[in-house]
mmCIF file of C-alpha atoms in Angstrom:
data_model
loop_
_atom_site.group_PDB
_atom_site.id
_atom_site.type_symbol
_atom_site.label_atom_id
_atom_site.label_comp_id
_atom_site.label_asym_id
_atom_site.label_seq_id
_atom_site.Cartn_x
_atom_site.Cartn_y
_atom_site.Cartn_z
ATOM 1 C CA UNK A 1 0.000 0.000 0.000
ATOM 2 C CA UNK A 2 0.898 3.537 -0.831
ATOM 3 C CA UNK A 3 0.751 6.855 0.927
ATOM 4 C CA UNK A 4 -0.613 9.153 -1.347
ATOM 5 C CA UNK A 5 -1.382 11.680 0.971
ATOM 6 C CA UNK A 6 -1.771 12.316 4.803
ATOM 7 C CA UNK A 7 -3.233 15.557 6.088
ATOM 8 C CA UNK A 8 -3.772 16.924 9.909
ATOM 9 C CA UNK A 9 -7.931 17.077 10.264
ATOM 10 C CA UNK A 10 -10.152 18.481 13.328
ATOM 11 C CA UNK A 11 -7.246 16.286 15.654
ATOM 12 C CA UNK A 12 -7.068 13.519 13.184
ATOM 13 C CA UNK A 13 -5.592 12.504 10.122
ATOM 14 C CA UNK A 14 -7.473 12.353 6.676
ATOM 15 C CA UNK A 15 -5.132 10.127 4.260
ATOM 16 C CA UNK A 16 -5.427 9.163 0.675
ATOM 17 C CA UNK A 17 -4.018 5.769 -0.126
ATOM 18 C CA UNK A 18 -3.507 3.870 -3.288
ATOM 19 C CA UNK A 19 -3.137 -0.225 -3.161
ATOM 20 C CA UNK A 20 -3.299 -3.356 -5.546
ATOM 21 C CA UNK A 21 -6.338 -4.827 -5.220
ATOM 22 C CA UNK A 22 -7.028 -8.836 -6.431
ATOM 23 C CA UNK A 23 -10.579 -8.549 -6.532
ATOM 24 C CA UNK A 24 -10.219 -5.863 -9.064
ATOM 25 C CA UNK A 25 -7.309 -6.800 -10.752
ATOM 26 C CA UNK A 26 -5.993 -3.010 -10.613
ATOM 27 C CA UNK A 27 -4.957 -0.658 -8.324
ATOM 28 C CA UNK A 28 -7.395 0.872 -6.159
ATOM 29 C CA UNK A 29 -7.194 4.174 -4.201
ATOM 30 C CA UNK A 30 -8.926 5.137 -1.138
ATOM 31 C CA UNK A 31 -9.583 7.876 1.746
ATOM 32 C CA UNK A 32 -9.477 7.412 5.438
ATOM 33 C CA UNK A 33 -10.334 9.954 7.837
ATOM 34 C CA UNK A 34 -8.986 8.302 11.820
ATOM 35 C CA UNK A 35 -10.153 10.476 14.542
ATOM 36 C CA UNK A 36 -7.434 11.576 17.245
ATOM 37 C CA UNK A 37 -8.412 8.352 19.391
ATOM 38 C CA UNK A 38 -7.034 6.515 16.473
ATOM 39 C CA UNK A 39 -3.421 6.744 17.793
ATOM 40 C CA UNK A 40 -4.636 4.707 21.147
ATOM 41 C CA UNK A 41 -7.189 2.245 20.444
ATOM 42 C CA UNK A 42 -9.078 0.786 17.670
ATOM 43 C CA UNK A 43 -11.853 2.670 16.861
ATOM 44 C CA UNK A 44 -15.302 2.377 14.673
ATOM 45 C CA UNK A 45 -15.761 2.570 10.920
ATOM 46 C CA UNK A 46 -18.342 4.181 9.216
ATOM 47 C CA UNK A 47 -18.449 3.108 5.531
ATOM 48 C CA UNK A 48 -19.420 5.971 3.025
ATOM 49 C CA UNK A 49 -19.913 4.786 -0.641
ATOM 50 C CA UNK A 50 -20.223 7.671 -3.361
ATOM 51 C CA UNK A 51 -22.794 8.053 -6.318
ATOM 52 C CA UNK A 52 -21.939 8.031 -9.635
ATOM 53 C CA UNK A 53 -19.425 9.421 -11.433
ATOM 54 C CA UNK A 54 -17.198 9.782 -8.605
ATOM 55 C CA UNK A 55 -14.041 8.696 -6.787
ATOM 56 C CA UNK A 56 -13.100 8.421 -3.768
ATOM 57 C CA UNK A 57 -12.586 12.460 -3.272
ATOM 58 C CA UNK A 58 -15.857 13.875 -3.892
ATOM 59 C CA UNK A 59 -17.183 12.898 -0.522
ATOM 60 C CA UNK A 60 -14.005 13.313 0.930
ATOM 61 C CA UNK A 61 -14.039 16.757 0.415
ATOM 62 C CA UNK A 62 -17.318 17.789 -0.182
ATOM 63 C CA UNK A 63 -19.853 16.432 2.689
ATOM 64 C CA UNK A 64 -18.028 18.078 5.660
ATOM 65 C CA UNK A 65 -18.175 14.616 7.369
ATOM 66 C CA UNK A 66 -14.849 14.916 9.280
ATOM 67 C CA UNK A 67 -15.498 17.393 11.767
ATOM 68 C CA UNK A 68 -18.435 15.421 13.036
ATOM 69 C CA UNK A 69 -16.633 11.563 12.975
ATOM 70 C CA UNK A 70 -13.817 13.583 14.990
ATOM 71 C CA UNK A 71 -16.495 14.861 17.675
ATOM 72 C CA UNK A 72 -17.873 11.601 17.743
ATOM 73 C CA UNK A 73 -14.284 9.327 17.644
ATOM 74 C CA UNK A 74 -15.166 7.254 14.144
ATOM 75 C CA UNK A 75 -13.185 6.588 11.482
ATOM 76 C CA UNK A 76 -14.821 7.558 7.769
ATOM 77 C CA UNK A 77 -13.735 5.547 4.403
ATOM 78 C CA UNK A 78 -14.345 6.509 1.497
ATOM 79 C CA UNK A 79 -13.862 3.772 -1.158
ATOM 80 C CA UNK A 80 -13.677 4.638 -4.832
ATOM 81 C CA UNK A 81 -16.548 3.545 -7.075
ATOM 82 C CA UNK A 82 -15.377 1.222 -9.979
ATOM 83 C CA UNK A 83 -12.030 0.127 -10.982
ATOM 84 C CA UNK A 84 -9.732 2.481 -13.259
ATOM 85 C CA UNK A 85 -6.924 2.659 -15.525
ATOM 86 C CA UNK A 86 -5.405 1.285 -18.701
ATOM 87 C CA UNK A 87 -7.195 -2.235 -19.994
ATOM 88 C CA UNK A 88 -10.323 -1.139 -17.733
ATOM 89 C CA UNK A 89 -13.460 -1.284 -19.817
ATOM 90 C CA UNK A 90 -15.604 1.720 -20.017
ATOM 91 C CA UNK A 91 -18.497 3.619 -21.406
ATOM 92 C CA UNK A 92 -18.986 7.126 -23.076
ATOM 93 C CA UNK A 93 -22.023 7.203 -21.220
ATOM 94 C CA UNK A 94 -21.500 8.597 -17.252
ATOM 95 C CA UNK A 95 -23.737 5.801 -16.203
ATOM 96 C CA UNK A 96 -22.099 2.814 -17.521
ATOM 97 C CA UNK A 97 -18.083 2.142 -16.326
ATOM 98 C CA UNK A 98 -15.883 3.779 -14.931
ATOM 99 C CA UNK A 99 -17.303 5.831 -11.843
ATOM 100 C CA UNK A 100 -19.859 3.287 -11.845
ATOM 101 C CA UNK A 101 -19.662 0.044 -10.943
ATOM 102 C CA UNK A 102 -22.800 -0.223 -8.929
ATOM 103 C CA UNK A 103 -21.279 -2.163 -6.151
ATOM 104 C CA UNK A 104 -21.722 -5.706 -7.828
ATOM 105 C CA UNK A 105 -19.765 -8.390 -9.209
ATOM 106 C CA UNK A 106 -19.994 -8.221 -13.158
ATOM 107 C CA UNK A 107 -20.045 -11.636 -14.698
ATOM 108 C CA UNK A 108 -20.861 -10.508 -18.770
ATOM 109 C CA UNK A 109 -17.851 -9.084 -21.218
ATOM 110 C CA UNK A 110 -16.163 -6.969 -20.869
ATOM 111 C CA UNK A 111 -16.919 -5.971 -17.266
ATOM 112 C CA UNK A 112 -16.315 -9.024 -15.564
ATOM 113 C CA UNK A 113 -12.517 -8.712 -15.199
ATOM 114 C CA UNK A 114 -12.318 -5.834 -13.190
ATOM 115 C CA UNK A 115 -15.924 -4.811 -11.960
ATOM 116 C CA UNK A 116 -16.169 -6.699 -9.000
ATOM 117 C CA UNK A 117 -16.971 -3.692 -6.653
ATOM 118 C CA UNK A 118 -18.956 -6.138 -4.234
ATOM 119 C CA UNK A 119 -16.228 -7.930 -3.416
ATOM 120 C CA UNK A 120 -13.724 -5.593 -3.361
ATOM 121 C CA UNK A 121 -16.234 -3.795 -0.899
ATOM 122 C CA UNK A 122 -17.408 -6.584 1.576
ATOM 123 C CA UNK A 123 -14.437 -8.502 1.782
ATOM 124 C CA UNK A 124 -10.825 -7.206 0.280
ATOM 125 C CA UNK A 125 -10.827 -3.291 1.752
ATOM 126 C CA UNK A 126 -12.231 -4.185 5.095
ATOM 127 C CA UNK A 127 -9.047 -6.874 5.396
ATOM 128 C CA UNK A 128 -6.722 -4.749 4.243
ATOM 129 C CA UNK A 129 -8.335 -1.390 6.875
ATOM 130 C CA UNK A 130 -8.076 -3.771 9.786
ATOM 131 C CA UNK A 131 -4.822 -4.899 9.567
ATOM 132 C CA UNK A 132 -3.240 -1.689 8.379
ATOM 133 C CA UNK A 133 -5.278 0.728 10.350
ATOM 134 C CA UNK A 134 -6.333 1.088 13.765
ATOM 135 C CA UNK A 135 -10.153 0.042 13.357
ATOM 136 C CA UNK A 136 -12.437 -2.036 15.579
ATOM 137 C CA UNK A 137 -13.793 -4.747 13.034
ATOM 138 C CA UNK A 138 -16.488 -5.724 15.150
ATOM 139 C CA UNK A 139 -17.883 -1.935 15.026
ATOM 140 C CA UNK A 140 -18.893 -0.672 11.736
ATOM 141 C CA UNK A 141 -21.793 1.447 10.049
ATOM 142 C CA UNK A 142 -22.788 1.811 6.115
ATOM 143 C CA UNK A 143 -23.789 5.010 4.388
ATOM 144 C CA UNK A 144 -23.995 6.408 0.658
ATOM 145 C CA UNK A 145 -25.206 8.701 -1.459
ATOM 146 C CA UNK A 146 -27.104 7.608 -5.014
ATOM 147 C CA UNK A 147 -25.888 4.708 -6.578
ATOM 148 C CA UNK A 148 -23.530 4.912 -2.969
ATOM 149 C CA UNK A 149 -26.496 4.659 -1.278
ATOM 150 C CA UNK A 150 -27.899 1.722 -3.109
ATOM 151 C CA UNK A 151 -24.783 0.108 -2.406
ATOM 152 C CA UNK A 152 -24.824 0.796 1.113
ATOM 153 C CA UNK A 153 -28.448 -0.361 1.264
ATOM 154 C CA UNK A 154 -27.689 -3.826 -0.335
ATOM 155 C CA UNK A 155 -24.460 -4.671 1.331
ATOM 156 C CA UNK A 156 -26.261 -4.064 5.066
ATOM 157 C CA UNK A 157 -29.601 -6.030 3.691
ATOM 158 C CA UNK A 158 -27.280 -8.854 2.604
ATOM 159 C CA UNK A 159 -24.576 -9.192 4.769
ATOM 160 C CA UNK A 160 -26.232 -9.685 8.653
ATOM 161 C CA UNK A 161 -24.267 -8.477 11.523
ATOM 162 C CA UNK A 162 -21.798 -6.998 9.494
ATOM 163 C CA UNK A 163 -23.212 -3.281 10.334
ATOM 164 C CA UNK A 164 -24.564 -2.094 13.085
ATOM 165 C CA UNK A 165 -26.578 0.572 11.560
ATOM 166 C CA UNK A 166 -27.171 1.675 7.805
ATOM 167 C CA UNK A 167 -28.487 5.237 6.364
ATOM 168 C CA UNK A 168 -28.400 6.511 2.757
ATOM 169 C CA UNK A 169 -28.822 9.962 1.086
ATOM 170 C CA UNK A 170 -31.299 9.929 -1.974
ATOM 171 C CA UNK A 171 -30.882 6.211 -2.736
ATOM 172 C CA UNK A 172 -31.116 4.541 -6.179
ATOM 173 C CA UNK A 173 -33.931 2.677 -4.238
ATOM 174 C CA UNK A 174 -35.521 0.150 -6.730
ATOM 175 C CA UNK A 175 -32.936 -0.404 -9.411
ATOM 176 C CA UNK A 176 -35.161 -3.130 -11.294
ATOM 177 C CA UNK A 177 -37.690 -0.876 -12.505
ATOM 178 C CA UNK A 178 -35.500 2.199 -13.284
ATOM 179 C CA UNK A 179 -33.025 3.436 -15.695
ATOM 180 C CA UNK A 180 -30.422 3.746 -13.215
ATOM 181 C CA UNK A 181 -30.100 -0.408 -12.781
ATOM 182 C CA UNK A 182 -31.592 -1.902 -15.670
ATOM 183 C CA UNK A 183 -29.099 -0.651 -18.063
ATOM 184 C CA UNK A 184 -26.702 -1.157 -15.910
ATOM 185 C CA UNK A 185 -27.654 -4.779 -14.426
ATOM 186 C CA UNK A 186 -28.426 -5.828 -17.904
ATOM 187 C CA UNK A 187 -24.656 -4.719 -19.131
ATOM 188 C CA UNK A 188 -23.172 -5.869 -16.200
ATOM 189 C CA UNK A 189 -24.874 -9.165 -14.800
ATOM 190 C CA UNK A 190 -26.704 -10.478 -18.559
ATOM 191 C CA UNK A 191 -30.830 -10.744 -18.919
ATOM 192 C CA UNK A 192 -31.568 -12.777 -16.702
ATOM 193 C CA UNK A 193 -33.567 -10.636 -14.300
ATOM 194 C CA UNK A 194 -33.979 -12.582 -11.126
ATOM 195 C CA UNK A 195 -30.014 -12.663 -10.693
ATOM 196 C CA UNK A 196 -30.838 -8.520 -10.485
ATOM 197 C CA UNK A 197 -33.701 -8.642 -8.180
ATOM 198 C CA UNK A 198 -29.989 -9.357 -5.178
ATOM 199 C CA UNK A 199 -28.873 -5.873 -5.824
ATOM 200 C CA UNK A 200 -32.628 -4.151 -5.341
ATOM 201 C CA UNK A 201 -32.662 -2.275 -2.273
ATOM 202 C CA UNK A 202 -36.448 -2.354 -2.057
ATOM 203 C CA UNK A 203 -36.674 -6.069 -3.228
ATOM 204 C CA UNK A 204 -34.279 -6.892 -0.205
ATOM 205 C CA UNK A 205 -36.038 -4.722 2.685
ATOM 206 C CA UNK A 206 -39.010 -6.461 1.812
ATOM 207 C CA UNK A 207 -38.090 -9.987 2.006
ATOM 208 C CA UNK A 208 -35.121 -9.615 4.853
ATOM 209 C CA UNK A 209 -35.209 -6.428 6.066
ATOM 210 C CA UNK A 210 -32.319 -5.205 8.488
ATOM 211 C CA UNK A 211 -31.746 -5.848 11.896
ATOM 212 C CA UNK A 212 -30.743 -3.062 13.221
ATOM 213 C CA UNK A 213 -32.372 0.916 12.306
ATOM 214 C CA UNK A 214 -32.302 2.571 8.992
ATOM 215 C CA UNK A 215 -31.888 6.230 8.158
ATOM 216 C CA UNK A 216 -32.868 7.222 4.848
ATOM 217 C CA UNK A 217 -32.744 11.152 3.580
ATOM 218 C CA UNK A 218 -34.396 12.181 0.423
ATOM 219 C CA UNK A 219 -34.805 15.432 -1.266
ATOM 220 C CA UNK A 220 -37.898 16.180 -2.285
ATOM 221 C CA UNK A 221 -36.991 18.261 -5.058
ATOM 222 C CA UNK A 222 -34.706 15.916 -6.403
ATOM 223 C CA UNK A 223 -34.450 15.918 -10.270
ATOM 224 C CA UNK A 224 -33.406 12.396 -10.232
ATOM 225 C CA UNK A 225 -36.844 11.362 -8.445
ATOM 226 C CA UNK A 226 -38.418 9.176 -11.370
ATOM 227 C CA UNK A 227 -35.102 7.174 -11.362
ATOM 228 C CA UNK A 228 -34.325 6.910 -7.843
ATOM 229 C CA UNK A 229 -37.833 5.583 -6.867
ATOM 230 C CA UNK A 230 -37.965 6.525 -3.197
ATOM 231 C CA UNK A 231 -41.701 5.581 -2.824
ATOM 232 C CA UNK A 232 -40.458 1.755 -3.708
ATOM 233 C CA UNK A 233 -38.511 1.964 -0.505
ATOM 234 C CA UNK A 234 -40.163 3.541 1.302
ATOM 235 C CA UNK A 235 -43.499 1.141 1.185
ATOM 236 C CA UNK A 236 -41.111 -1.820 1.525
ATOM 237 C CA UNK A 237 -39.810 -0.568 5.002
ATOM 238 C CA UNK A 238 -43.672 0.489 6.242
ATOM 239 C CA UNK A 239 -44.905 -2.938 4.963
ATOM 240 C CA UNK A 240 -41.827 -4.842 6.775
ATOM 241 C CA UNK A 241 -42.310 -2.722 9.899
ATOM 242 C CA UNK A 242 -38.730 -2.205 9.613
ATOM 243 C CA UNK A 243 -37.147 0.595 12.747
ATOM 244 C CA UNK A 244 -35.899 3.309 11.245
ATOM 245 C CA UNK A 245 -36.872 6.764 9.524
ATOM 246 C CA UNK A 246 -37.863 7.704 5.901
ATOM 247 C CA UNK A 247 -37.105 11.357 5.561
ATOM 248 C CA UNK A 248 -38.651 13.273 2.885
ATOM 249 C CA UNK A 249 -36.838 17.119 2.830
ATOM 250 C CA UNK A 250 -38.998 20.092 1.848
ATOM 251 C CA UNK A 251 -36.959 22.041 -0.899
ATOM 252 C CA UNK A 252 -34.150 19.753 -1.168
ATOM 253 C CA UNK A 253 -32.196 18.643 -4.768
ATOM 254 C CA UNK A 254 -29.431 15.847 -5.221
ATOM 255 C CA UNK A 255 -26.572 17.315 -4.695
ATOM 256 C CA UNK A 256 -23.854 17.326 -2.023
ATOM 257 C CA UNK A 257 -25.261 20.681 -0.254
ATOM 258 C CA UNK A 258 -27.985 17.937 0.905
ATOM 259 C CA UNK A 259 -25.800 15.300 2.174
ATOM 260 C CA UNK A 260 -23.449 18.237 3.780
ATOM 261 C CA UNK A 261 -26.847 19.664 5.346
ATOM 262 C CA UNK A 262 -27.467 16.199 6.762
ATOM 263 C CA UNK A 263 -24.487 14.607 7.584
ATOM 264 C CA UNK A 264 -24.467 15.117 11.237
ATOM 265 C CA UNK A 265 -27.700 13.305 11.800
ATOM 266 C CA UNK A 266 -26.461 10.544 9.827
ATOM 267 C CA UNK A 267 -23.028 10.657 11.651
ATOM 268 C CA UNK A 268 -24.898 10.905 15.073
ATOM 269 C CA UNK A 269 -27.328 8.107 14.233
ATOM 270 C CA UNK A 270 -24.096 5.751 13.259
ATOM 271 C CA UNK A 271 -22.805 6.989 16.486
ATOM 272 C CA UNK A 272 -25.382 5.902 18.813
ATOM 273 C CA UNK A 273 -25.809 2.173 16.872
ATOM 274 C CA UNK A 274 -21.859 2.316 17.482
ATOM 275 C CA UNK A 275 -21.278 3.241 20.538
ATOM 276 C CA UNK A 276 -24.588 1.280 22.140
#
């Protein structure tokens, strides 16, 4: 692993790092923000995947989320969203490729090389954070934002008791019946639309749910609205009696002066699930 960058933050350190990754087959960069109590103990993790288009910076720099992990002692990663670099299939379109690898494994050509973002997500990083860093693997929390919330959504409804809590901002909530996931699934998993229906964050509350609460924040002035199907998500959790909050915001759009606005509930909410 490489030190790209390490920079003093609100007591901590925020550090940019750049690593070879197997399940991706290339190298793979990511930030870490560790809080001061970082140099002492192990501490939390709260996951925070991106949306599409970006890398691991945009968040990193744009949500504001630092200041509030450091007031409440968490560490924040901020993993990249789809493989890059030379021999690394991609699309002209911004919703296809690179900067979007929906969190999946990609079995059709030519994505399946590289584009196997669930992996790399549930099982390489968090190995290679744990031994490298000083985080507590038994305490960890998912967030995202757009196709970073979807992922967050469907690695926590997938994967029980590996978070304690899960929250998302503006969610790609029920990928099967929009145009944000069935472009994409079809290009990257084939047409065979019950292997899809595992990457569906409304699909998934409904039959599993999570145990543990949910947090989800959604503009209500969103221009994506029609694609990111919040109603979808928000029956499935009323209809599972799932705990947890649905948050519809009065004048709100997609962008990151929402998440930045609501960050510290979300960070507060991982917090308490955390620290409980």
């Amino acid at each position: 692993m490489r030190t790209v960058s390490e920079n003093r933050c609100f007591g901590g350190v925020q550090g940019v790092y750049t690593h070879a990754s197997e399940a991706t087959g290339t190298d793979m960069t990511f930030g870490l923000f560790l809080p001061a109590e970082a140099a002492d103990h192990p501490v939390p993790l709260l996951w925070y995947l991106s949306g599409l288009t970006c890398t691991h910076e945009n968040a990193m720099t744009k949500a504001g989320a630092q200041r509030y992990a450091a007031e409440h002692g968490i560490a924040l990663v901020f993993p990249d969203t789809s493989p890059r670099g030379e021999g690394v299939a991609d699309d002209a379109a911004y919703d296809l490729g690179q900067g979007a690898g929906f969190y999946l494994n990609a079995t059709e050509a030519p994505w399946a090389p590289h584009f196997r973002m669930w992996d790399y997500v549930a099982e390489e990083l968090p190995r290679i954070l744990t031994a490298s860093f000083e985080i507590d693997e038994d305490r960890q929390a998912i967030t995202g934002h757009s196709m970073g919330g979807h992922g967050a959504l469907t690695l926590a409804l997938s994967l029980p008791g590996r978070f304690r809590s899960v929250s998302a901002f503006a969610p790609i909530a029920n990928p099967v019946a929009s145009d944000w996931g069935r472009k994409q699934f079809a290009a990257y998993l084939g047409p065979d639309e019950t292997l899809w229906r595992g990457h569906d964050a409304s699909i998934l509350m409904a039959e599993r749910g999570f145990d543990g609460e949910v947090l989800v924040d959604q503009g209500a002035s969103d221009q994506f609205l029609d694609l990111l199907k919040p109603e979808a998500l928000a029956h499935a959790m009323a209809a599972r009696r799932q705990p947890g909050a649905f948050r519809l915001q009065q004048g709100y759009d997609h962008s990151y002066y929402f998440v930045s606005t609501f960050i510290p509930d979300h960070i507060a909410f991982h917090a308490e699930a955390l620290y409980r």
